[in-house]
């Protein structure tokens, strides 16, 4: 079974990727820094969850793009 994330984590991550798509990559550590920069999240646990979900979003969008190339 997959991991279940709360809706607020997904919502924050989607909004960040929508606003700043060029700033995020599939690198977790880079995304952590960007989440810190663009939000006022004080909890490291929430920051890490958001950054992890952004990694997942970025990987899924890159997979969709590569599927379209074939």
XYZ file of C-alpha atoms in Angstrom:
70
model
C 0.000 0.000 0.000
C 1.093 3.558 -0.647
C 1.656 6.384 1.750
C -1.304 8.528 2.686
C -0.689 12.249 3.014
C -3.076 14.763 4.525
C -4.873 17.067 2.104
C -3.203 20.184 3.468
C 0.241 18.789 2.572
C -0.906 18.032 -0.972
C -2.565 21.426 -1.322
C 0.549 23.341 -0.237
C 2.764 21.272 -2.543
C 0.490 21.676 -5.573
C 0.215 25.434 -5.075
C 3.984 25.803 -4.794
C 4.623 23.758 -7.937
C 1.936 25.700 -9.780
C 3.444 29.064 -8.796
C 7.134 28.204 -9.128
C 7.476 25.198 -11.475
C 11.035 26.077 -12.523
C 12.279 26.211 -8.914
C 11.440 22.604 -7.997
C 13.125 19.397 -9.133
C 13.090 15.749 -8.145
C 15.882 16.471 -5.624
C 14.518 16.328 -2.065
C 17.187 18.519 -0.434
C 16.799 21.268 -3.030
C 13.011 21.182 -2.601
C 13.392 21.448 1.182
C 15.292 24.695 0.764
C 12.718 26.052 -1.678
C 9.791 25.149 0.612
C 11.592 26.960 3.433
C 12.098 29.998 1.214
C 8.570 30.240 -0.212
C 6.499 29.360 2.871
C 6.349 30.194 6.543
C 6.194 26.549 7.665
C 7.876 26.328 11.062
C 7.647 22.571 11.531
C 10.436 20.588 9.903
C 8.161 17.542 9.721
C 5.595 19.395 7.623
C 8.327 21.001 5.494
C 9.826 17.581 4.776
C 6.448 16.077 3.911
C 5.705 18.918 1.495
C 9.151 18.592 -0.099
C 8.704 14.826 -0.412
C 5.330 15.202 -2.079
C 6.803 17.748 -4.492
C 9.434 15.147 -5.458
C 6.613 12.740 -6.212
C 4.769 15.358 -8.282
C 7.884 16.250 -10.255
C 8.687 12.607 -10.990
C 5.138 11.944 -12.177
C 5.158 15.001 -14.459
C 8.521 14.003 -15.949
C 7.174 10.481 -16.554
C 4.127 11.893 -18.326
C 6.332 14.084 -20.524
C 8.575 11.159 -21.475
C 5.532 9.015 -22.306
C 4.316 11.695 -24.709
C 7.643 11.670 -26.561
C 7.174 8.077 -27.712
